[in-house]
Amino acid sequence: MILWLCLCWGFSPSAGQPDSELMARYLEEQLLADYSIVEQVAHRVPRQAKFLQRLETRPRMSEFHVRSTIISRYAFTTVSCTMVNSGSEAREAVFEMQIPAAAFISNFTMSIGNKTYYGEVTGKEKKNSSDDKERHKKPPSPTEGRENGYETFKASVFIPRKMQARFILHYEELLQRRLGKYEYTVSIRPQQLVGRLRVEVNILENSGIVSLEVPPLRNSKQKGNGKAEGDVSPPPSTVIGHTKTLAKVTFNPSVVEQTKIARNGILGDFIIRYDVSRELSVGDVQILNGYFVHYFAPTDLPPLPKNVVFVLDSSASMVGTKLKQTKEALFTILQDLRPEDHFNIIGFSNRIKVWQQDRLVPVTPNNIRDAKKYIHNMSPTGGTNINGALQTGAKLLNDYIAQNDIDARSVSLIIFLTDGRPTVGETQSSKILSNTKDAIRDKFCLFTIGIGNDVDHKLLERMALENCGMTRLFQEDEDAASHLKGFYDEIGTPLLSDIRVDYPEDDVEQVTQNFFPNYFNGSEIIIAGKLINRTSDKLHVEVTASNSKKYILLKTDVAIDLLSRNDIRGVPGLEDGKGDNNYIERAWSYLTIKELLNSRLKSDDSQEKDSLMEKAKTMALAYNFVTPFTVLKMKEAGLHSEPPQEEFISPSTDGIGEKVQSLQGHKAPPGMRREHNKQRIKISKTSADGDPHFVIDFPASKFSVCFNIDGEPGDILRLVSDHKESGVTVNGQLIGAPAPPNGHKKHRTYFSTITILSNKPERSYLEITPKRVILDDGERLVLSCGRSAVVRSRSLEVSISAYSNITVTIRDSISFVILIHHYKKPAPYQRNHLGFYISNSKGLSSDSHGLLGQFFSHEVKLLQESLNTRRQEAGQNQTEALKANPTSTLKVKGRLVPVVWKQRRIYNGQQEVDCWFAKNNADKLIDGSYKDYLASHPFDTGTSFGTINSL
């Protein structure tokens, strides 16, 4: 016996599917004819619900369980529902579940008595029957349609008397990050009190879980949840527990607690929001059994300037609540524009009205005030000229970009809002789409918003897809204003533009979208693919992007654990009897199918559309996903099959470090990381490193001079001071550590922070520690020292070699290299610290000063006549000559400085330097005493002793 299941996805049933009522009656007849089915007595329920149950004629829901496991943003959800018919005759039971519109159903099973029916995903026929066409003419019912990003799954059966039916639904989704949080939602709408109601969500994020929260239950209109305004506490009976990487959230209300929430049963969404730990790097790359997924969501980036045109529907259909809420949202949005942004507003009905003709205006208090007045005076009238409004907006923005010297990396966009369909001007959707695409010409993005039930969702969705934007649909309710503001918040802060993620072509294949025009604050870029060479021990990743005035290159090698193969099949619940449940592979298939569906939606070529449909259908069948091109058929499993059991993923902490790999650059195996990143640095010997030990190289004189500075912890030493001429200052701050045992020093000091300041041609500074680099040239950028990266601006380049060094180049004529000293197991007298080396000093002036800078333009003479003779006697071996006569005298600016010969190791001990050592904190070698080189704070640019300036 084969049954068809009615899947309600905002459309009527597919061709060939019988009416749901006929299907239910057929099932009832089959069950009633089978007298071998044993009657089952209903479970007892609390007394409070008995009165309501007697009034019910429908079967009672005795259990409603939701179990979900989220592994690295990919969510597996199992919904189990048991309905009991305690009446004396057969009754119809309807199982209805709202699931996220972005989710794919992967399985469905139901049992009545000892009969089990399981779902089988099959391909849809290409052609629809005439009956199907007739059904599509009817508008979907409210329970069948799309509502605020959710769609309804529905199945109905007749349950014989004194028996029960059980439904088990599986669906999967990849959580999207919005406004800095992932949101997982479970719809709880049993429409009655439930004897046993439980939601259990397990989360595994190896990057680390942060900001986990469970807000009050939410219904479709954001009201009726029994919570006082402003209450953000979780629903009653919610239990939250989590470690750094694992979290478990349960919601298990008793019948009494359910009645307190809603008298006739809960009607709302159970929501979990969380984020993961991250930093500016190539992101989180995870690899499992030949597949990879790459999450990229950098933080601590300055926002890019925006050029935005708001195109707002003011037709007659916007009268009342819709226009009022649109105005309220726009008032708030205008207030959130930044001073560097430019904007304009277009109102349209059958007429098109531009607030500021032929220009975009800067964000000033007066312009914001006038814009609010313009919006306030908008009144609903006339028809809807969508095509004309978009053409006007696109021309306005194109002309502004062409005629003005705008920031090359600013982000331009149109935000378009309507509540209806085109009724004036061009009304054919295909023409509107082609006209819009021709007008925009890939120069900026279009974001579309639809309000209410009459909007042409497909038109708005395709317009956004074809023009690198996004679309949102909102119901006409009292919370639409906050929805609009929330959508703007998602796109209102662009941080990067022209993001490209690359992997070696010989190492990967079938990679999903890897170029993105914009990255918005609080969102996330996700790429997935297959590995070609599964025996490789690493995957090279490079991310390039633009940020305001800077070009950014991030790169790393991600290690692949060959021993364990990252096999997580041993985790309880991960096997479903159908093969490997590889969550990364399924995330890849999920993304690939979504992209195929979007590509088909954008295509105008029928042959291409058919090809894309077949690819999507083939992949959906391979992974058992219900999509627009596949359908779920129900088949009988047999008269004596076992009742269906819930299959869900439950991550275990046992051995999780061996079985799940969440790789970031700093987690690469020891050895490989350092061998790859440690580069030999070809730079001058002139440096300040270690305790700190200073070395000054004099190539013309063919010798080096060295000295120590015994400063105090917290001292800030001025290393290079050329603020008046080249505009460059370098300061180093000391950190203290205990002295080694039996040593002559009372303590050690090291450089904990190097600050590089420049004011030409524009103000900027770098603050470098062993952990991070802060670059601020009017916009703050934070980089990790544990990630290889390159950042370029007009006059400055910063190149980070992970865990090794940072090279800073100013105007191509000044270069500094900062070595990173990091101890895995430091001794008590060791501290993570920095070493400062001069690579190129050509751009520094002859007036440069500082502990190192004062020697760039001054030669030092060595006074000892016999040295040349001894050098000749030693066969030109300077070392032998020095050993024979280890003391000498230097002449510096007329001062005589006694020195002794020493050998020093620099570049992490990789090179020995022969040098003449000046004792007593470089007394007489340097101008004044070392205390004259103390800066008052890291940004002090004072150029003479006792003078303090700030950048």
Coordinates of N, CA and C in Angstrom, one line a residue, residues 31-32 34-43 84-90 112-114 159-164:
L31 N -7.4 0.6 8.0 CA -7.1 0.3 9.4 C -8.3 -0.4 10.0
L32 N -9.5 0.0 9.7 CA -10.7 -0.6 10.3 C -10.9 -2.0 9.8
D34 N -8.5 -4.1 9.4 CA -7.4 -4.9 10.0 C -7.7 -5.1 11.5
Y35 N -8.4 -6.2 11.8 CA -8.9 -6.4 13.1 C -7.8 -7.0 14.0
S36 N -6.6 -7.2 13.5 CA -5.5 -7.7 14.3 C -4.8 -6.6 15.1
I37 N -5.2 -5.4 14.8 CA -4.6 -4.3 15.6 C -5.1 -4.3 17.0
V38 N -4.2 -4.2 17.9 CA -4.6 -4.2 19.3 C -5.0 -2.8 19.8
E39 N -6.1 -2.7 20.5 CA -6.6 -1.4 21.0 C -5.6 -1.0 22.1
Q40 N -5.3 0.3 22.1 CA -4.4 0.9 23.1 C -5.2 1.9 23.9
V41 N -5.1 1.8 25.2 CA -5.8 2.7 26.1 C -5.0 4.0 26.2
A42 N -5.7 5.1 26.3 CA -5.1 6.4 26.3 C -4.3 6.6 27.6
H43 N -3.2 7.3 27.6 CA -2.5 7.6 28.8 C -3.3 8.5 29.7
V84 N -3.8 10.5 20.4 CA -4.6 9.4 21.0 C -6.1 9.6 20.7
N85 N -6.8 8.6 20.1 CA -8.2 8.7 19.9 C -8.9 7.8 21.0
S86 N -9.3 8.5 22.1 CA -10.0 7.7 23.2 C -11.5 7.6 23.0
G87 N -12.0 8.1 21.8 CA -13.4 8.0 21.5 C -13.9 6.7 21.1
S88 N -15.1 6.6 20.8 CA -15.7 5.3 20.4 C -15.8 5.1 18.9
E89 N -15.3 6.1 18.2 CA -15.3 6.0 16.7 C -14.1 6.6 16.1
A90 N -13.8 6.3 14.9 CA -12.6 6.8 14.2 C -12.7 8.3 14.1
I112 N 0.2 3.9 12.9 CA -1.1 3.8 13.5 C -1.3 2.3 13.9
G113 N -1.3 2.1 15.2 CA -1.4 0.7 15.6 C 0.0 0.0 15.3
N114 N -0.1 -1.1 14.7 CA 1.1 -1.8 14.4 C 1.5 -1.6 12.9
I159 N -7.7 8.0 12.9 CA -7.3 7.0 13.9 C -8.5 6.2 14.4
P160 N -8.4 4.9 14.3 CA -9.5 4.1 14.8 C -9.7 4.3 16.3
R161 N -10.8 4.0 16.8 CA -11.2 4.2 18.2 C -10.2 3.5 19.1
K162 N -9.9 4.1 20.2 CA -9.1 3.6 21.3 C -7.7 3.2 20.8
M163 N -7.2 4.0 19.8 CA -5.9 3.8 19.3 C -5.1 5.1 19.2
Q164 N -3.8 5.0 18.9 CA -3.0 6.2 18.8 C -2.2 6.2 17.5

